[in-house]
Short mmCIF file of C-alpha atoms in Angstrom, two decimals:
data_model
loop_
_atom_site.label_atom_id
_atom_site.label_comp_id
_atom_site.label_asym_id
_atom_site.label_seq_id
_atom_site.Cartn_x
_atom_site.Cartn_y
_atom_site.Cartn_z
CA MET M 11 -6.75 -29.60 -7.18
CA THR M 12 -6.78 -26.53 -5.04
CA GLN M 13 -3.97 -27.76 -2.83
CA HIS M 14 -1.42 -24.94 -2.63
CA ALA M 15 1.58 -26.95 -3.89
CA ASP M 16 -0.38 -28.73 -6.63
CA GLY M 17 -2.18 -25.56 -7.67
CA LYS M 18 1.06 -23.59 -7.76
CA SER M 19 2.65 -26.25 -9.98
CA LEU M 20 -0.33 -26.18 -12.32
CA VAL M 21 -0.22 -22.39 -12.56
CA ASP M 22 3.55 -22.56 -13.14
CA ALA M 23 2.93 -25.02 -16.00
CA TYR M 24 0.19 -22.79 -17.46
CA ILE M 25 2.53 -19.79 -17.48
CA ALA M 26 5.47 -21.80 -18.89
CA GLN M 27 3.57 -22.60 -22.09
CA TYR M 28 3.73 -18.96 -23.26
CA PRO M 29 6.57 -16.94 -24.82
CA PRO M 30 8.89 -15.19 -22.33
CA GLU M 31 7.33 -11.73 -22.81
CA VAL M 32 3.87 -13.14 -21.99
CA GLN M 33 5.25 -15.19 -19.09
CA GLU M 34 6.66 -11.97 -17.65
CA LYS M 35 3.25 -10.30 -17.71
CA LEU M 36 1.49 -13.36 -16.27
CA GLU M 37 4.04 -13.55 -13.44
CA ALA M 38 3.63 -9.82 -12.78
CA ILE M 39 -0.15 -10.01 -12.49
CA ARG M 40 0.17 -13.17 -10.38
CA ALA M 41 2.55 -11.38 -7.99
CA ALA M 42 0.27 -8.34 -7.78
CA ILE M 43 -2.66 -10.59 -6.87
CA ARG M 44 -0.59 -12.54 -4.31
CA THR M 45 0.50 -9.27 -2.67
CA GLU M 46 -3.11 -8.46 -1.80
CA ALA M 47 -4.26 -12.04 -1.18
CA PRO M 48 -1.29 -13.94 0.28
CA GLU M 49 -3.58 -16.46 2.00
CA ALA M 50 -5.31 -17.44 -1.24
CA THR M 51 -4.44 -20.75 -2.84
CA GLU M 52 -3.72 -21.22 -6.52
CA ALA M 53 -5.60 -23.55 -8.83
CA ILE M 54 -6.51 -24.02 -12.46
CA LYS M 55 -10.25 -23.59 -12.94
CA TYR M 56 -12.02 -23.18 -16.25
CA GLY M 57 -8.59 -23.89 -17.76
CA ILE M 58 -7.01 -20.70 -16.37
CA PRO M 59 -5.11 -19.65 -13.23
CA THR M 60 -7.44 -18.94 -10.33
CA LEU M 61 -6.82 -17.71 -6.83
CA VAL M 62 -9.15 -19.29 -4.32
CA MET M 63 -10.21 -17.82 -0.98
CA HIS M 64 -13.60 -19.00 0.30
CA GLY M 65 -14.40 -19.78 -3.33
CA ASN M 66 -12.97 -18.26 -6.49
CA LEU M 67 -11.34 -14.92 -5.75
CA VAL M 68 -10.01 -13.87 -9.19
CA HIS M 69 -8.82 -15.48 -12.42
CA PHE M 70 -6.23 -14.36 -14.96
CA ALA M 71 -5.22 -15.67 -18.36
CA ALA M 72 -3.24 -15.04 -21.50
CA ALA M 73 -4.96 -14.51 -24.83
CA LYS M 74 -3.66 -13.72 -28.29
CA ASP M 75 -3.47 -9.94 -27.79
CA HIS M 76 -4.14 -9.36 -24.11
CA ILE M 77 -3.97 -10.53 -20.51
CA GLY M 78 -7.45 -11.20 -19.20
CA PHE M 79 -8.20 -10.39 -15.57
CA TYR M 80 -11.45 -11.70 -14.11
CA PRO M 81 -12.46 -10.36 -10.69
CA THR M 82 -16.28 -10.11 -10.57
CA PRO M 83 -18.89 -7.92 -12.26
CA ALA M 84 -19.20 -5.87 -9.06
CA ILE M 85 -15.47 -5.11 -9.01
CA ILE M 86 -15.48 -4.18 -12.71
CA GLU M 87 -18.39 -1.83 -12.00
CA THR M 88 -16.69 -0.32 -8.93
CA PHE M 89 -13.55 0.48 -10.94
CA ALA M 90 -15.35 1.38 -14.19
CA GLU M 91 -13.99 4.92 -14.31
CA GLU M 92 -10.38 3.74 -13.92
CA LEU M 93 -10.90 0.98 -16.48
CA LYS M 94 -11.90 3.39 -19.25
CA GLY M 95 -9.57 2.80 -22.16
CA TYR M 96 -9.56 -0.97 -21.61
CA VAL M 97 -11.96 -3.50 -23.05
CA THR M 98 -14.26 -4.58 -20.23
CA LEU M 99 -16.89 -7.27 -20.17
CA LYS M 100 -19.37 -8.21 -17.46
CA GLY M 101 -16.73 -9.58 -15.07
CA ALA M 102 -13.50 -9.12 -16.98
CA VAL M 103 -10.98 -6.61 -18.23
CA GLN M 104 -8.49 -7.03 -21.06
CA PHE M 105 -5.02 -5.52 -20.70
CA PRO M 106 -3.31 -5.32 -24.13
CA LEU M 107 -0.01 -7.21 -24.34
CA GLU M 108 1.60 -4.20 -26.00
CA ASP M 109 0.95 -2.01 -22.92
CA ASP M 110 2.39 -2.08 -19.42
CA LEU M 111 0.10 -3.79 -16.94
CA PRO M 112 -1.62 -1.38 -14.52
CA LEU M 113 -0.39 -3.39 -11.53
CA GLU M 114 -1.36 -0.80 -8.91
CA LEU M 115 -4.92 -0.85 -10.27
CA VAL M 116 -4.91 -4.67 -10.25
CA ARG M 117 -3.75 -4.65 -6.60
CA ARG M 118 -6.54 -2.27 -5.63
CA MET M 119 -9.10 -4.37 -7.47
CA VAL M 120 -7.87 -7.52 -5.71
CA ALA M 121 -7.91 -5.75 -2.33
CA ALA M 122 -11.53 -4.74 -2.96
CA ARG M 123 -12.37 -8.30 -3.97
CA VAL M 124 -10.73 -9.66 -0.79
CA ARG M 125 -12.84 -7.27 1.30
CA GLU M 126 -15.93 -8.40 -0.61
CA VAL M 127 -15.16 -12.08 0.10
CA GLN M 128 -14.32 -11.43 3.75
CA ALA M 129 -17.56 -9.52 4.28
CA ALA M 130 -19.58 -12.33 2.68
CA SER M 131 -17.73 -14.91 4.76
CA TYR M 132 -18.46 -12.96 7.96
CA ARG M 133 -22.14 -12.62 7.04
CA ASN M 134 -22.33 -16.37 6.41
CA TRP M 135 -20.56 -17.12 9.71
CA ARG M 136 -22.99 -14.87 11.61
CA ALA M 137 -25.99 -16.48 9.92
CA LEU M 138 -24.76 -19.93 10.95
CA ARG M 139 -24.37 -18.84 14.58
CA ARG M 140 -28.00 -17.77 14.88
#
């Protein structure tokens, strides 16, 4: 179900299941992602909101004590210095619910991920034309 309308409804339903203060953070990270990837479609994959653009672009989710943001391991590595102070895993970062979301950082990470996807898409297109 990666259709834009269906995916949007599913993401809306995912967000609606949380308390208002968590909904606010989920909507904020969703808006930050959409700002940098307006052409991406929304879906639920792996049980969490996912933006799709030539495959999975990024995921985000609510957890007990944090908002999880899942770009890719390469993006986490690229922004490692700026992510100091947050819990990071191979392809994820955890933003504590008690803190403000670093939305400018999220936007820059998404922009980098969009460039990564576009470059891969162009390379694939060129390979097919040969």
